[in-house]
Amino acid sequence: LLPPVRVADLGCGEGYLTIEVSRWAKSVVAVDRSQAVLDRAKELGRRRRAKNVTWKVGELEDVPLKSGSVDIALLSQALHHAADPARAVAEAARVLAPGGRLLVLELREHQEEWVRAKLGDRALGFSEDGLRSLMEACGLGEVRTGLGSSKTGDPFAVIVAVGHKRNDR
């Protein structure tokens, strides 16, 4: 149903989304800053027989991929861990091929300060306008944002944002 696409899962963590994406992608490059986390993700990939995934250690602000090398870049629940979210989004846009898309799944703004110490979060989420601005500042167009599913009273709602890299970039 989908054309063969090259995907980068940036800030892949334990690799759950990476493995799901590998089912329909031509190839997936999974990047995370932690070798220990990547080792667990690789083991999951081995158990699930994902043969089209390459695992790389790297920072969101300095992605170890060539410019224009992927069709889809994913930032799923990773941006709030970035030291420099604007740079992380710019790097995701840089690795996109012309016509590629950036998909961001990120926490909406919240006031749960405890996540900084317990989970290492650097940002307390983002607004829809804030994510849109970050993406547009990198030259992405057709940026759309929306609120994902959330439960009443849950401070951790998710924003979904997508942007398109124009063919002339």
mmCIF file of C-alpha atoms in Angstrom:
data_model
loop_
_atom_site.group_PDB
_atom_site.id
_atom_site.type_symbol
_atom_site.label_atom_id
_atom_site.label_comp_id
_atom_site.label_asym_id
_atom_site.label_seq_id
_atom_site.Cartn_x
_atom_site.Cartn_y
_atom_site.Cartn_z
ATOM 1 C CA LEU A 1 0.000 0.000 0.000
ATOM 2 C CA LEU A 2 2.963 2.322 0.520
ATOM 3 C CA PRO A 3 5.899 3.038 -1.771
ATOM 4 C CA PRO A 4 9.235 1.749 -0.456
ATOM 5 C CA VAL A 5 10.551 4.463 1.850
ATOM 6 C CA ARG A 6 13.701 5.065 3.846
ATOM 7 C CA VAL A 7 12.918 6.038 7.424
ATOM 8 C CA ALA A 8 14.972 7.514 10.280
ATOM 9 C CA ASP A 9 13.665 6.986 13.813
ATOM 10 C CA LEU A 10 15.512 9.734 15.694
ATOM 11 C CA GLY A 11 15.657 9.201 19.427
ATOM 12 C CA CYS A 12 14.418 5.640 18.951
ATOM 13 C CA GLY A 13 14.749 4.565 22.567
ATOM 14 C CA GLU A 14 13.900 0.901 23.125
ATOM 15 C CA GLY A 15 12.999 0.510 19.441
ATOM 16 C CA TYR A 16 9.296 -0.327 19.609
ATOM 17 C CA LEU A 17 8.295 2.186 16.929
ATOM 18 C CA THR A 18 11.400 1.298 14.913
ATOM 19 C CA ILE A 19 10.331 -2.344 14.710
ATOM 20 C CA GLU A 20 6.757 -1.449 13.737
ATOM 21 C CA VAL A 21 8.021 0.888 11.012
ATOM 22 C CA SER A 22 10.410 -1.794 9.709
ATOM 23 C CA ARG A 23 7.376 -3.875 8.703
ATOM 24 C CA TRP A 24 6.477 -1.469 5.896
ATOM 25 C CA ALA A 25 9.642 0.566 5.251
ATOM 26 C CA LYS A 26 12.340 -0.325 2.758
ATOM 27 C CA SER A 27 14.926 0.505 5.426
ATOM 28 C CA VAL A 28 15.051 2.117 8.859
ATOM 29 C CA VAL A 29 17.941 3.850 10.590
ATOM 30 C CA ALA A 30 17.369 4.028 14.338
ATOM 31 C CA VAL A 31 19.395 6.642 16.222
ATOM 32 C CA ASP A 32 19.717 7.050 19.979
ATOM 33 C CA ARG A 33 22.321 8.667 22.224
ATOM 34 C CA SER A 34 22.580 5.663 24.558
ATOM 35 C CA GLN A 35 24.490 2.568 23.496
ATOM 36 C CA ALA A 36 22.843 0.587 26.327
ATOM 37 C CA VAL A 37 19.368 1.540 25.092
ATOM 38 C CA LEU A 38 20.353 0.721 21.502
ATOM 39 C CA ASP A 39 21.610 -2.694 22.628
ATOM 40 C CA ARG A 40 18.160 -3.452 24.098
ATOM 41 C CA ALA A 41 16.504 -2.168 20.928
ATOM 42 C CA LYS A 42 18.774 -4.335 18.765
ATOM 43 C CA GLU A 43 17.820 -7.376 20.825
ATOM 44 C CA LEU A 44 14.144 -6.591 20.305
ATOM 45 C CA GLY A 45 14.817 -6.239 16.577
ATOM 46 C CA ARG A 46 16.575 -9.591 16.530
ATOM 47 C CA ARG A 47 13.679 -11.293 18.356
ATOM 48 C CA ARG A 48 11.150 -9.708 15.970
ATOM 49 C CA ARG A 49 13.280 -10.601 12.930
ATOM 50 C CA ALA A 50 13.665 -7.015 11.717
ATOM 51 C CA LYS A 51 16.404 -7.334 9.112
ATOM 52 C CA ASN A 52 16.111 -3.893 7.506
ATOM 53 C CA VAL A 53 17.147 -1.793 10.539
ATOM 54 C CA THR A 54 20.512 -0.106 11.057
ATOM 55 C CA TRP A 55 21.253 1.025 14.612
ATOM 56 C CA LYS A 56 23.422 4.121 15.231
ATOM 57 C CA VAL A 57 24.575 6.022 18.284
ATOM 58 C CA GLY A 58 24.051 9.751 17.845
ATOM 59 C CA GLU A 59 22.568 12.935 19.215
ATOM 60 C CA LEU A 60 19.369 14.532 17.962
ATOM 61 C CA GLU A 61 21.310 17.751 17.424
ATOM 62 C CA ASP A 62 23.981 15.994 15.324
ATOM 63 C CA VAL A 63 22.306 13.131 13.477
ATOM 64 C CA PRO A 64 24.841 10.670 12.014
ATOM 65 C CA LEU A 65 23.166 10.518 8.590
ATOM 66 C CA LYS A 66 23.875 12.150 5.256
ATOM 67 C CA SER A 67 21.765 15.084 4.149
ATOM 68 C CA GLY A 68 18.791 14.032 2.047
ATOM 69 C CA SER A 69 19.180 10.341 2.910
ATOM 70 C CA VAL A 70 15.671 9.480 4.167
ATOM 71 C CA ASP A 71 12.101 9.922 3.001
ATOM 72 C CA ILE A 72 10.521 10.034 6.464
ATOM 73 C CA ALA A 73 12.084 11.236 9.709
ATOM 74 C CA LEU A 74 10.368 10.414 12.988
ATOM 75 C CA LEU A 75 10.782 12.240 16.284
ATOM 76 C CA SER A 76 8.520 10.307 18.636
ATOM 77 C CA GLN A 77 8.607 11.382 22.275
ATOM 78 C CA ALA A 78 12.226 12.456 21.802
ATOM 79 C CA LEU A 79 12.192 16.212 21.341
ATOM 80 C CA HIS A 80 11.517 16.981 25.016
ATOM 81 C CA HIS A 81 14.849 15.261 25.793
ATOM 82 C CA ALA A 82 16.829 17.408 23.330
ATOM 83 C CA ALA A 83 19.309 19.965 24.635
ATOM 84 C CA ASP A 84 18.373 22.186 21.677
ATOM 85 C CA PRO A 85 14.963 21.303 20.207
ATOM 86 C CA ALA A 86 15.311 23.796 17.336
ATOM 87 C CA ARG A 87 18.604 22.204 16.301
ATOM 88 C CA ALA A 88 17.100 18.716 16.614
ATOM 89 C CA VAL A 89 14.230 19.622 14.285
ATOM 90 C CA ALA A 90 16.686 21.264 11.868
ATOM 91 C CA GLU A 91 18.763 18.070 11.826
ATOM 92 C CA ALA A 92 15.655 15.974 11.141
ATOM 93 C CA ALA A 93 14.796 18.300 8.253
ATOM 94 C CA ARG A 94 18.388 18.138 6.958
ATOM 95 C CA VAL A 95 18.354 14.350 6.587
ATOM 96 C CA LEU A 96 15.094 14.436 4.620
ATOM 97 C CA ALA A 97 15.231 14.001 0.872
ATOM 98 C CA PRO A 98 13.332 16.584 -1.178
ATOM 99 C CA GLY A 99 9.649 15.718 -0.890
ATOM 100 C CA GLY A 100 10.263 13.912 2.425
ATOM 101 C CA ARG A 101 8.186 14.283 5.555
ATOM 102 C CA LEU A 102 8.970 14.880 9.196
ATOM 103 C CA LEU A 103 6.534 13.342 11.683
ATOM 104 C CA VAL A 104 6.724 14.567 15.276
ATOM 105 C CA LEU A 105 4.835 12.938 18.133
ATOM 106 C CA GLU A 106 5.525 15.023 21.196
ATOM 107 C CA LEU A 107 4.150 15.918 24.603
ATOM 108 C CA ARG A 108 1.893 18.924 24.806
ATOM 109 C CA GLU A 109 2.973 21.627 27.262
ATOM 110 C CA HIS A 110 2.474 20.566 30.883
ATOM 111 C CA GLN A 111 3.567 21.605 34.378
ATOM 112 C CA GLU A 112 4.902 18.269 35.684
ATOM 113 C CA GLU A 113 8.320 19.480 36.882
ATOM 114 C CA TRP A 114 9.152 16.078 38.448
ATOM 115 C CA VAL A 115 9.896 14.660 34.981
ATOM 116 C CA ARG A 116 13.094 16.688 34.763
ATOM 117 C CA ALA A 117 14.809 14.837 37.636
ATOM 118 C CA LYS A 118 13.117 11.454 37.282
ATOM 119 C CA LEU A 119 13.032 11.070 33.473
ATOM 120 C CA GLY A 120 15.662 13.535 32.268
ATOM 121 C CA ASP A 121 13.155 15.681 30.380
ATOM 122 C CA ARG A 122 14.623 19.022 29.368
ATOM 123 C CA ALA A 123 11.418 20.601 28.079
ATOM 124 C CA LEU A 124 7.984 20.384 29.645
ATOM 125 C CA GLY A 125 6.331 19.674 26.320
ATOM 126 C CA PHE A 126 5.510 21.977 23.439
ATOM 127 C CA SER A 127 2.567 23.941 22.135
ATOM 128 C CA GLU A 128 1.135 23.262 18.708
ATOM 129 C CA ASP A 129 2.212 26.733 17.599
ATOM 130 C CA GLY A 130 5.688 26.141 19.024
ATOM 131 C CA LEU A 131 6.153 22.893 17.112
ATOM 132 C CA ARG A 132 4.799 24.485 13.940
ATOM 133 C CA SER A 133 7.260 27.366 14.311
ATOM 134 C CA LEU A 134 10.219 25.010 14.843
ATOM 135 C CA MET A 135 9.302 23.067 11.723
ATOM 136 C CA GLU A 136 8.644 26.104 9.547
ATOM 137 C CA ALA A 137 11.928 27.706 10.670
ATOM 138 C CA CYS A 138 13.714 24.729 9.050
ATOM 139 C CA GLY A 139 12.010 25.376 5.737
ATOM 140 C CA LEU A 140 9.371 22.675 6.094
ATOM 141 C CA GLY A 141 6.050 23.452 4.483
ATOM 142 C CA GLU A 142 2.500 22.179 4.702
ATOM 143 C CA VAL A 143 2.993 21.864 8.467
ATOM 144 C CA ARG A 144 -0.057 20.465 10.208
ATOM 145 C CA THR A 145 -0.522 19.893 13.919
ATOM 146 C CA GLY A 146 -3.230 18.338 16.022
ATOM 147 C CA LEU A 147 -3.865 16.853 19.394
ATOM 148 C CA GLY A 148 -3.571 13.089 19.579
ATOM 149 C CA SER A 149 -5.717 10.993 21.859
ATOM 150 C CA SER A 150 -5.703 11.995 25.496
ATOM 151 C CA LYS A 151 -7.540 11.179 28.699
ATOM 152 C CA THR A 152 -9.371 13.813 30.713
ATOM 153 C CA GLY A 153 -7.100 15.044 33.481
ATOM 154 C CA ASP A 154 -3.956 13.406 32.058
ATOM 155 C CA PRO A 155 -1.224 16.056 31.883
ATOM 156 C CA PHE A 156 0.631 14.095 29.198
ATOM 157 C CA ALA A 157 -1.365 14.654 26.026
ATOM 158 C CA VAL A 158 0.433 14.125 22.700
ATOM 159 C CA ILE A 159 0.666 16.534 19.792
ATOM 160 C CA VAL A 160 1.063 15.120 16.292
ATOM 161 C CA ALA A 161 2.828 17.350 13.774
ATOM 162 C CA VAL A 162 3.843 16.700 10.182
ATOM 163 C CA GLY A 163 5.810 18.844 7.765
ATOM 164 C CA HIS A 164 6.910 18.428 4.154
ATOM 165 C CA LYS A 165 10.321 19.210 2.688
ATOM 166 C CA ARG A 166 9.811 21.012 -0.565
ATOM 167 C CA ASN A 167 11.309 19.480 -3.691
ATOM 168 C CA ASP A 168 13.490 22.540 -4.270
ATOM 169 C CA ARG A 169 15.478 22.080 -1.034
#
